[in-house]
Tab-separated table of C-alpha atoms and ligand atoms in Angstrom:
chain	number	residue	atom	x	y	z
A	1	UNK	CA	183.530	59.872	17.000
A	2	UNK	CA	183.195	57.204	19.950
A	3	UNK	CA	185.701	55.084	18.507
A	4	UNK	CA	188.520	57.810	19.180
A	5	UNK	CA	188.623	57.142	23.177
A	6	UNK	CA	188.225	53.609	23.158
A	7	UNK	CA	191.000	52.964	20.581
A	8	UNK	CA	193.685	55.196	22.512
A	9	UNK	CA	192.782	53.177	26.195
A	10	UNK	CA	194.328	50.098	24.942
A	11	UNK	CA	197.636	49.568	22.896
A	12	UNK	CA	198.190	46.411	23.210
A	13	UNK	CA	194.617	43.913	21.624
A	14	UNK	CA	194.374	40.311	22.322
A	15	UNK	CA	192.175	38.742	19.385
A	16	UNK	CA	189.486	39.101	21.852
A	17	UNK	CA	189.454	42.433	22.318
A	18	UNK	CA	189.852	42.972	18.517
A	19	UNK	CA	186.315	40.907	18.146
A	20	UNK	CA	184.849	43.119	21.045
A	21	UNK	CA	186.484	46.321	19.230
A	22	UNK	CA	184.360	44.941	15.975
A	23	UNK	CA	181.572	44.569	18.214
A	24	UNK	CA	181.563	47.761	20.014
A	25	UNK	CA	181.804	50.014	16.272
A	26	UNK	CA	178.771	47.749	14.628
A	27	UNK	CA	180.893	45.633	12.790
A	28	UNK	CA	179.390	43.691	9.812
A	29	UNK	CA	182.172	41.280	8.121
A	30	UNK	CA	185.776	41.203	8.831
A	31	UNK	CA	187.741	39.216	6.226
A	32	UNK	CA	191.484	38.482	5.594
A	33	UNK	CA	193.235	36.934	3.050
A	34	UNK	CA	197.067	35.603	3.010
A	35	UNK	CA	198.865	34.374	0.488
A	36	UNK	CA	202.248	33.156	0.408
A	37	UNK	CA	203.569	33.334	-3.051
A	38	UNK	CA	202.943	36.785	-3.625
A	39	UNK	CA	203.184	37.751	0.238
A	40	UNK	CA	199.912	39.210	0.098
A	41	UNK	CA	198.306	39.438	3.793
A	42	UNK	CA	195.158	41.341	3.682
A	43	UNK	CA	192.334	42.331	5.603
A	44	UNK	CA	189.287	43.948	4.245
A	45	UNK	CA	186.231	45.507	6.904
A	46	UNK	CA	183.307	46.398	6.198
A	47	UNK	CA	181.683	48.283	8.338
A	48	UNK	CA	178.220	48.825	7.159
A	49	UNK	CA	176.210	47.627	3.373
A	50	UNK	CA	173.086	49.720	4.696
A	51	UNK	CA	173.155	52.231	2.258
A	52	UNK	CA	174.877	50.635	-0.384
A	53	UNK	CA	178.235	48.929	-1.355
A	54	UNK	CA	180.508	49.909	0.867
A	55	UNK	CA	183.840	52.025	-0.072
A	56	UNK	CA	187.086	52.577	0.965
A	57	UNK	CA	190.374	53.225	0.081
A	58	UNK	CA	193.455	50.441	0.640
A	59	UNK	CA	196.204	51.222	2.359
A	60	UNK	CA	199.532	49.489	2.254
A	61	UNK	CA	201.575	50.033	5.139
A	62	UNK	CA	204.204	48.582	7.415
A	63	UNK	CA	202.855	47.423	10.991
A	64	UNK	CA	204.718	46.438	14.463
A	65	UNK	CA	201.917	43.715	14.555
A	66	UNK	CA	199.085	42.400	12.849
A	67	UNK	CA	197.021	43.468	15.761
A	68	UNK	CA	197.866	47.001	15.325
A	69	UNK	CA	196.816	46.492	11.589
A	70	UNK	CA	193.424	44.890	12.636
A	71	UNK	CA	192.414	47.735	14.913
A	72	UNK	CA	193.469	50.197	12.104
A	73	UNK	CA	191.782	48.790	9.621
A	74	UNK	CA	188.008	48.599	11.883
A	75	UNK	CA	188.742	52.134	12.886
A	76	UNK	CA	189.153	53.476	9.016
A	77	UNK	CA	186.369	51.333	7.670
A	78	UNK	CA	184.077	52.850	10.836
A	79	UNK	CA	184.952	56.015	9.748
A	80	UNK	CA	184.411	55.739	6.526
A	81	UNK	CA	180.651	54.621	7.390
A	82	UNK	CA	180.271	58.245	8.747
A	83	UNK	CA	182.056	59.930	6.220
A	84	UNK	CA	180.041	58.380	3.460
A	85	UNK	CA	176.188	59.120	5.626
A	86	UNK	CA	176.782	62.729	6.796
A	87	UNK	CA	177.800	63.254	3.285
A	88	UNK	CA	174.571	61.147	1.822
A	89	UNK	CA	176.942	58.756	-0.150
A	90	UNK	CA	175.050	55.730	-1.783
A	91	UNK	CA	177.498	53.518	-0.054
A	92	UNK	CA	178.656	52.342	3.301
A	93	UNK	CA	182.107	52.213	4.486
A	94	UNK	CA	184.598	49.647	4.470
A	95	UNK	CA	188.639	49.815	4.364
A	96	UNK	CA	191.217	47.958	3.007
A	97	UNK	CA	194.291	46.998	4.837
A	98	UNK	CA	197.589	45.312	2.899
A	99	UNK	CA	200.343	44.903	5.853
A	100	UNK	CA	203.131	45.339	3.887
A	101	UNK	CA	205.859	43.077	2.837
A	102	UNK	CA	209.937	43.746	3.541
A	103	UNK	CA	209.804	43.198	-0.260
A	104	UNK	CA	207.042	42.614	-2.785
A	105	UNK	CA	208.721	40.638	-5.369
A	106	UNK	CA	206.584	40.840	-8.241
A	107	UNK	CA	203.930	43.739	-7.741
A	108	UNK	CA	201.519	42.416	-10.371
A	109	UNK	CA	200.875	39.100	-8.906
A	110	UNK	CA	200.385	41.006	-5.583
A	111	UNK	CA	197.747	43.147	-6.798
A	112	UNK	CA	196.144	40.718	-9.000
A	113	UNK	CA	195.516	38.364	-5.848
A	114	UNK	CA	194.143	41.412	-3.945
A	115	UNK	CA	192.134	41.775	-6.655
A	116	UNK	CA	191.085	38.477	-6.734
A	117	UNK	CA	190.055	38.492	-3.016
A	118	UNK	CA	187.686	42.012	-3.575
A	119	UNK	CA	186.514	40.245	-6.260
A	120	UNK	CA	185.541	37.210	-4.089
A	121	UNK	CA	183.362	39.473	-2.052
A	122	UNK	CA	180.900	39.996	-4.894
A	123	UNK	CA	180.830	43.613	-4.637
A	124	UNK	CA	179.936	44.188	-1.373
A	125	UNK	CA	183.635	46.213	-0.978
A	126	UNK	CA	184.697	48.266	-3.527
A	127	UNK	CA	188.629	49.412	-2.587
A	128	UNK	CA	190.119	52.723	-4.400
A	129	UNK	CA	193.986	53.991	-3.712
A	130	UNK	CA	195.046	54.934	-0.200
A	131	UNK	CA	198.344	55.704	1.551
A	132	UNK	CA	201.373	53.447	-0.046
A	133	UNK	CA	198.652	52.624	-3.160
A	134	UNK	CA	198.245	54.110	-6.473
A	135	UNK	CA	195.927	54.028	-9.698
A	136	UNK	CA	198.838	52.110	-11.466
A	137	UNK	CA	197.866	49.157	-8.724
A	138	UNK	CA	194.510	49.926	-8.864
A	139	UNK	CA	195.018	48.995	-12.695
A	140	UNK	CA	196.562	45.769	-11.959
A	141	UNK	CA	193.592	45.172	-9.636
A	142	UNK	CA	191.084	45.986	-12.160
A	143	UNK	CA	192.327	42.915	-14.326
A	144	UNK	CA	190.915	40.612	-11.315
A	145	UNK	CA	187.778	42.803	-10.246
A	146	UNK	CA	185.270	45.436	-11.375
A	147	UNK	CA	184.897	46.608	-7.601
A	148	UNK	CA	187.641	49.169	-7.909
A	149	UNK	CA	187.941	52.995	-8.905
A	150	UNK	CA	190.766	55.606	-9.046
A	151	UNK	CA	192.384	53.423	-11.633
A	152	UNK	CA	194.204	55.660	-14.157
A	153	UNK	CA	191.532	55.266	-16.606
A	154	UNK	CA	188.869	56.325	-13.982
A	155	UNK	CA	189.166	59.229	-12.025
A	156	UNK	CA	192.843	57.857	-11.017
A	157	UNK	CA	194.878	60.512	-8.882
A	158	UNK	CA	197.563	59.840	-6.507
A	159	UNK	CA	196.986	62.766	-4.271
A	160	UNK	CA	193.242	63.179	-3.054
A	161	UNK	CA	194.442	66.306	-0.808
A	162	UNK	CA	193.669	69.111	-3.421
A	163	UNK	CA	189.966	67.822	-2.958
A	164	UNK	CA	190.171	67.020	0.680
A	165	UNK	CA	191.313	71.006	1.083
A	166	UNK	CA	188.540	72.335	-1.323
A	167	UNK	CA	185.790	70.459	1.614
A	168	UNK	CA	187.954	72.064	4.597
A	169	UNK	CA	187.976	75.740	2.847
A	170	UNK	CA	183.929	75.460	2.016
A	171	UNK	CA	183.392	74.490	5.454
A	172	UNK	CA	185.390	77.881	6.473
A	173	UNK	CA	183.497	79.726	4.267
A	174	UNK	CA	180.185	78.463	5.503
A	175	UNK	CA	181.763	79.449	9.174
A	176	UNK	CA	182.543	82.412	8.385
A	177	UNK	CA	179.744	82.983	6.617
A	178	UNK	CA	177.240	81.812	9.754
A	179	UNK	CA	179.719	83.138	12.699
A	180	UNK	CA	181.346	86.683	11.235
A	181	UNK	CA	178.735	87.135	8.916
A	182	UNK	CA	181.038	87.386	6.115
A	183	UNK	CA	180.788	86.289	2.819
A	184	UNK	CA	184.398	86.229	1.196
A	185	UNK	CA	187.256	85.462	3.281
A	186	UNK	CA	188.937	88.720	2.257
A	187	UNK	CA	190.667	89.757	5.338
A	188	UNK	CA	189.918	86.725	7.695
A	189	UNK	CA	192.788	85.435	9.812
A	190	UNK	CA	193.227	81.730	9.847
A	191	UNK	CA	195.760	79.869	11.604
A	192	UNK	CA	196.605	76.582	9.681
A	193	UNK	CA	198.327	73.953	12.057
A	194	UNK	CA	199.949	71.841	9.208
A	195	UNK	CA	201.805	72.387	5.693
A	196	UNK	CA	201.398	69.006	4.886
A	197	UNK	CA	199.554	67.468	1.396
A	198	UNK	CA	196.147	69.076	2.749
A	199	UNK	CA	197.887	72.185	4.464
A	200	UNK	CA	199.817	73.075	1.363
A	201	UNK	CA	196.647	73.033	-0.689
A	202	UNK	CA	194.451	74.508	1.475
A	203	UNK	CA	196.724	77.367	2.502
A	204	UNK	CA	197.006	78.161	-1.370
A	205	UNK	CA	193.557	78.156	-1.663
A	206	UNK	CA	193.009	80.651	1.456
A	207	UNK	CA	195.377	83.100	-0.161
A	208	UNK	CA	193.738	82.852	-3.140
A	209	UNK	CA	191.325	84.368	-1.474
A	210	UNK	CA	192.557	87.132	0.281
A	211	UNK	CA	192.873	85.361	3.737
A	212	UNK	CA	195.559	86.517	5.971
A	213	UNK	CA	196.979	83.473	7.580
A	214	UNK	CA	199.616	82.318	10.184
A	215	UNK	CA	201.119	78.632	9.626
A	216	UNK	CA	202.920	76.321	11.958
A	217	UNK	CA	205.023	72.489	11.092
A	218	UNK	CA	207.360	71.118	13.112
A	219	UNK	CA	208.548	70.258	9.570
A	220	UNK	CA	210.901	73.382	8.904
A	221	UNK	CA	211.030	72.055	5.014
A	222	UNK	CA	207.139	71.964	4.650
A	223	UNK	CA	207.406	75.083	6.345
A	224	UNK	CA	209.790	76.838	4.494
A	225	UNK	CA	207.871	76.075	1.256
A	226	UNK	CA	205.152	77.709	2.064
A	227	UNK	CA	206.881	81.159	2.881
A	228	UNK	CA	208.290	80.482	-0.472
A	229	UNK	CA	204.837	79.591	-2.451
A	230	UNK	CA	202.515	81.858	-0.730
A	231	UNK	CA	204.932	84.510	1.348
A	232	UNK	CA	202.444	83.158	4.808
A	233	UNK	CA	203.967	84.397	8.167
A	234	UNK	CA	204.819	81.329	10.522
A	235	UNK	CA	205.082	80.722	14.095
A	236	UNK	CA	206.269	77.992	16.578
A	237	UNK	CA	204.405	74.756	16.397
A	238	UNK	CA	203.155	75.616	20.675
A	239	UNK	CA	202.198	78.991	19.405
A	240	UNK	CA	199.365	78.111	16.829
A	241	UNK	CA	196.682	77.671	19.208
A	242	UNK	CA	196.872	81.179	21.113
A	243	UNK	CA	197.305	83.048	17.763
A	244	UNK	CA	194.834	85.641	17.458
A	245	UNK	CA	192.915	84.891	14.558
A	246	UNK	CA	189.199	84.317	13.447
A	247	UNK	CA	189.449	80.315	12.449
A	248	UNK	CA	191.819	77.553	13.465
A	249	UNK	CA	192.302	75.090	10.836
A	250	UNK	CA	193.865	72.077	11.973
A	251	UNK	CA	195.505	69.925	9.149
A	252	UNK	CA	198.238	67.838	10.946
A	253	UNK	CA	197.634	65.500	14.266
A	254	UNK	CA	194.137	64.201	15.612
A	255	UNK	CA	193.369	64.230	19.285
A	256	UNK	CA	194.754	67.935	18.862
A	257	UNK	CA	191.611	69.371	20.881
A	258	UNK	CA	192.132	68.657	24.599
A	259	UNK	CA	190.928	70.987	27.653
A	260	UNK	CA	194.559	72.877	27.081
A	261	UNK	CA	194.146	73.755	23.671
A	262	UNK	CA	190.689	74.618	23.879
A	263	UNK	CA	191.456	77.133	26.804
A	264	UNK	CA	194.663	78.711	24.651
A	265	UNK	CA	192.132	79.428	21.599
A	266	UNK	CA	191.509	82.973	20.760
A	267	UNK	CA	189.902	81.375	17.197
A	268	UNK	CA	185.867	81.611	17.306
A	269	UNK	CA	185.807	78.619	14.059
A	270	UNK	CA	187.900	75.723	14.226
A	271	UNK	CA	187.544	73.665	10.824
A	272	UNK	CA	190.603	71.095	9.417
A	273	UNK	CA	191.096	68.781	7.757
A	274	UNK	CA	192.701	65.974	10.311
A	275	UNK	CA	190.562	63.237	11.452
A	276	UNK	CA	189.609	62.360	15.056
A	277	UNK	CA	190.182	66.070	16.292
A	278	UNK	CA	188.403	66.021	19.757
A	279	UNK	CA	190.243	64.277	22.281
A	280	UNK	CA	187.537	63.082	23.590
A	281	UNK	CA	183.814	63.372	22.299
A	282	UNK	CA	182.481	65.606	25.325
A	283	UNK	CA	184.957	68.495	23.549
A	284	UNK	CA	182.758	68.730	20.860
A	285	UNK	CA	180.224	70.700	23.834
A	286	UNK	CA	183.138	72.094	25.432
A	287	UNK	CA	184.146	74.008	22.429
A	288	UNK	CA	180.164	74.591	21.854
A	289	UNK	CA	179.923	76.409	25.446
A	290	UNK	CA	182.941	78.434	24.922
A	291	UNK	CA	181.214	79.923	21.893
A	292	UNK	CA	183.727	78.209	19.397
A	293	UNK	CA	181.577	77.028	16.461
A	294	UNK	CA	183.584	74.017	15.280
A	295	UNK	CA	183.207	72.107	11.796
A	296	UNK	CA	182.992	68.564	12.626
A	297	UNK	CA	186.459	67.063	10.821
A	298	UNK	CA	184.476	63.982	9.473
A	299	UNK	CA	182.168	65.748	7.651
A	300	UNK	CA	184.006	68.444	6.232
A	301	UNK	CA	187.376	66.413	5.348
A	302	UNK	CA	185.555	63.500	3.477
A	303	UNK	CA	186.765	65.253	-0.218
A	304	UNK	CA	188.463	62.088	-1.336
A	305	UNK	CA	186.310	59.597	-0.380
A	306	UNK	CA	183.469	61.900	-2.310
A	307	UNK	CA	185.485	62.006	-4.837
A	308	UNK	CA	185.687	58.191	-5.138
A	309	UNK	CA	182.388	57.652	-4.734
A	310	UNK	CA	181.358	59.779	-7.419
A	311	UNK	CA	184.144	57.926	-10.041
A	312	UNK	CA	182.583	55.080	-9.648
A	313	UNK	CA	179.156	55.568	-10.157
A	314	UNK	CA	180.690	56.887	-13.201
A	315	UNK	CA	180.749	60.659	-12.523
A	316	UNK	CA	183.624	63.160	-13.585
A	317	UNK	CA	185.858	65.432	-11.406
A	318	UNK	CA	183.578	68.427	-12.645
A	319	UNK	CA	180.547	66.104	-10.373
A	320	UNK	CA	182.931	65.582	-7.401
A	321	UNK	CA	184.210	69.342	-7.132
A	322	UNK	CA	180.048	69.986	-7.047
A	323	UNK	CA	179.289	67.539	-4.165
A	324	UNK	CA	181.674	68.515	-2.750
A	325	UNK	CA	181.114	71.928	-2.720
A	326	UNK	CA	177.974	71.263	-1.228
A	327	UNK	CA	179.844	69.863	1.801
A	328	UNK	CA	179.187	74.421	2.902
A	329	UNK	CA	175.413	73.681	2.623
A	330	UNK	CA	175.943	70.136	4.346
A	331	UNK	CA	177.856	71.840	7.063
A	332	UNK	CA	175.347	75.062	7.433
A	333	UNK	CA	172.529	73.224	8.046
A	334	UNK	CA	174.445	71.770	11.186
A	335	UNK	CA	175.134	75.047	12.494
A	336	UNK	CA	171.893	76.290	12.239
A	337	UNK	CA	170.657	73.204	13.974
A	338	UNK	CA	173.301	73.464	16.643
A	339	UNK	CA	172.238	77.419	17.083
A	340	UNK	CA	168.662	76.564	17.290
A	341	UNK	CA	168.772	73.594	19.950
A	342	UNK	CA	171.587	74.929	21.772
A	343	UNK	CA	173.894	71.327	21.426
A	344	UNK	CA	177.338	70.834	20.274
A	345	UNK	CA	177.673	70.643	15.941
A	346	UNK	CA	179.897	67.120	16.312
A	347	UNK	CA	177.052	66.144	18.624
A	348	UNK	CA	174.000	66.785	15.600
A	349	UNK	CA	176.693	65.442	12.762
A	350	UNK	CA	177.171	62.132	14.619
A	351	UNK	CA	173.676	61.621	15.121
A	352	UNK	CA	172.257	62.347	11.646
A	353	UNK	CA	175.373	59.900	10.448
A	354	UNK	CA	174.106	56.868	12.994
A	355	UNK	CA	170.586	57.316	12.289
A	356	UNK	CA	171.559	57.244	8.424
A	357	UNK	CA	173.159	54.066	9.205
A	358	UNK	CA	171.167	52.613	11.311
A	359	UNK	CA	167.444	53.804	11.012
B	1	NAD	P1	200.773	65.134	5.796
B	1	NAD	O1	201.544	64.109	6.562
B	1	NAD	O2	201.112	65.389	4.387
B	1	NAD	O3	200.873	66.556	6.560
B	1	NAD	C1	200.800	66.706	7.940
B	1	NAD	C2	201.752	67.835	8.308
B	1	NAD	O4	201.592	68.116	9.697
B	1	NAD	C3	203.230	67.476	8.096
B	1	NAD	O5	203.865	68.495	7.347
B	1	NAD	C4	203.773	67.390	9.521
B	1	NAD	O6	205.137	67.788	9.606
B	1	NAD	C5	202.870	68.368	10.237
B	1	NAD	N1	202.842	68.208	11.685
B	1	NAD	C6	202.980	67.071	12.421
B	1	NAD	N2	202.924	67.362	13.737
B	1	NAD	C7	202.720	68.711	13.820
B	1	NAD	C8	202.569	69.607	14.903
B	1	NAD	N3	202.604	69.202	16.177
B	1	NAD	N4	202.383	70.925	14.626
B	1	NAD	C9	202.347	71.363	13.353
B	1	NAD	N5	202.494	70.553	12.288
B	1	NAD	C10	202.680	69.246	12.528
B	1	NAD	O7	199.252	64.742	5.983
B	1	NAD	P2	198.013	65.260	5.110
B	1	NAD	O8	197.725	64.287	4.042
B	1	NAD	O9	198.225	66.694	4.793
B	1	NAD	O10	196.825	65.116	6.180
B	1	NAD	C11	196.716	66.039	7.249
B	1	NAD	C12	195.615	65.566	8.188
B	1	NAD	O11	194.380	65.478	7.458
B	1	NAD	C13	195.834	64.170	8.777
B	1	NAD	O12	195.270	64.135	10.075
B	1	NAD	C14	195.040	63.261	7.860
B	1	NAD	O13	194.623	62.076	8.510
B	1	NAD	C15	193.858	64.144	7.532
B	1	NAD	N6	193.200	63.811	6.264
B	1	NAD	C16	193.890	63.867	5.104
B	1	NAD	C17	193.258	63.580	3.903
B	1	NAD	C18	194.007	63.661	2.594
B	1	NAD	O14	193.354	63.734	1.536
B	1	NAD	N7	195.326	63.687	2.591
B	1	NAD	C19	191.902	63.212	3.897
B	1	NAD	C20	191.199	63.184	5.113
B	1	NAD	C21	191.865	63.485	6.289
């Protein structure tokens, strides 16, 4: 997405580039919140109410600088935006951001005030768990507001990457499906770059289905459980992108497809679950040219956000496993399209998400 170049140029943001930043990604409302008896400092973005409410999770997390947690917080609630449209969410996309306190003295007045300040937006934001969050907050914020899911009565789960891998391993199936014209992924080799939460789950779901696969973490522990779990061969972290394989799966760093990588791939599929994986947007035809059909990562990787979506417009897990299954057909249709008019698949993704947010 656009936002992945311009957010890497500058490390350092005055306030005034921040306001440009919100500019530049089609920022709606920004709005913070700080309160000093609980130690609550807050800021909520939403990106876009076009097609509905917008949703997204909230993410507690230490910063170097409250700058650094204002551009992180614009870039996940802009992605979210896109996430939700390619996927045709009712909803538009908006993050959470709690910057988080040496020590949070007493957890339910925290949460309760957080609660108090989604509330305040009138439902406009609805906020779900995120890194450093989990449904037992989301409880505690449920007390102040109704804009909230993933509590543990609904749909609460503290580890959305079971879902997240069930999106990547449709999206390989419809790739395989459309490039190797294959229809199970008996016998495909698949090189996953990551044993991480998503990784792990993914690669269990590949050898589920008969995939032979080759799996790389600069983690040796991750690693290690893996050969354990699911007996996968491994190879040096470098080594992943030349492996000879059928589909490259990346599920660790974004930014991970630069002109160097792309020229070491034997892979003809590339389809992962981390976000922001072209270096730059222009890969997306690079990869197109060299033949390399790739899955664009925000479509195919939006699992848990589906998933929220779904719990609270009161559907079950049965309904979220079933959209997002449909993230193959979702992703098909974009490879057709991309056969047919000869242009890059992150290219047609992009621009069916902006014109579902903007027309
Ligand atoms: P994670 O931190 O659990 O796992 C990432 C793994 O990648 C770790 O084991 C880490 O050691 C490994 N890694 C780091 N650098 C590496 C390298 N150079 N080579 C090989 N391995 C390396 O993260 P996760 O939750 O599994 O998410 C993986 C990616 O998917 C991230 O980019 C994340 O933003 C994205 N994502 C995750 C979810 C989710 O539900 N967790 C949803 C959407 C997108």
């Amino acid at each position: 997405m656009v936002e992945t170049v311009v957010s890497r140029r500058r490390s350092k943001r005055s306030y005034d580039s921040l306001m440009r930043y919100a500019e530049f990604l089609g920022y709606g409302e920004v709005h913070t919140k700080i309160d000093e008896k609980t130690g609550l400092k807050a800021i909520i973005a939403i990106h876009s109410l076009r097609r509905g409410p917008a949703i997204g999770g909230c993410r507690m997390v230490t910063y170097p600088s409250d700058a650094k947690a204002y551009e992180d917080v614009l870039r996940l609630g802009y992605m979210m935006s896109y996430k939700a449209a390619i996927n045709n969410l009712p909803h538009g996309g908006a993050k959470a951001v709690l910057i988080k306190p040496a020590v949070i003295k007493d957890r339910e007045a925290y949460f309760e005030k957080f609660g108090e300040f989604v509330n305040e937006l009138g439902g406009r934001y609805i906020t779900a768990v995120d890194s450093g969050t989990s449904p037992l907050d989301m409880d505690i914020v449920a007390k102040r507001t109704p804009y909230v899911t993933c509590t543990t009565q609904r749909g609460g789960d503290d580890d959305p990457s079971p879902l997240t891998a069930l999106g990547v391993r449709r999206a390989i199936e419809a790739a395989v499906k459309f490039k190797l014209g294959k229809d199970s992924l008996e016998g495909v080799r698949i090189a996953v770059q990551g044993a991480g939460h998503v990784g792990h789950s993914l690669i269990k779901d590949l050898k589920e289905r008969g995939a032979d696969l080759v799996v790389s973490d600069v983690n040796l522990k991750a690693l290690q459980h893996c050969i354990d779990d699911f007996g996968v061969r491994v190879c040096p972290p470098e080594e992943i992108y030349s492996q000879e394989v059928d589909v490259f799966a990346p599920c660790a760093l974004g930014a991970i497809l630069n002109l160097e990588h792309i020229k070491l791939l034997r892979a003809s599929i590339v389809a992962g679950s981390a976000n922001n994986q072209l270096a730059h947007r222009h890969y997306g035809t690079v990869l197109h040219e060299r033949g390399i059909l790739y899955a664009p990562d925000f479509l195919i990787n939006a699992g848990g956000l589906i998933h929220v979506a779904v719990v609270y417009d009161h559907g079950d897990l049965a309904r979220s496993m079933e959209q997002i299954n449909n993230i193959y057909f979702t992703v098909y249709d974009i490879f057709e399209q991309s056969a047919r008019e000869n242009r890059a698949t992150s290219e047609i993704a992009e621009k069916i998400a902006y014109e579902r947010l903007h027309g």
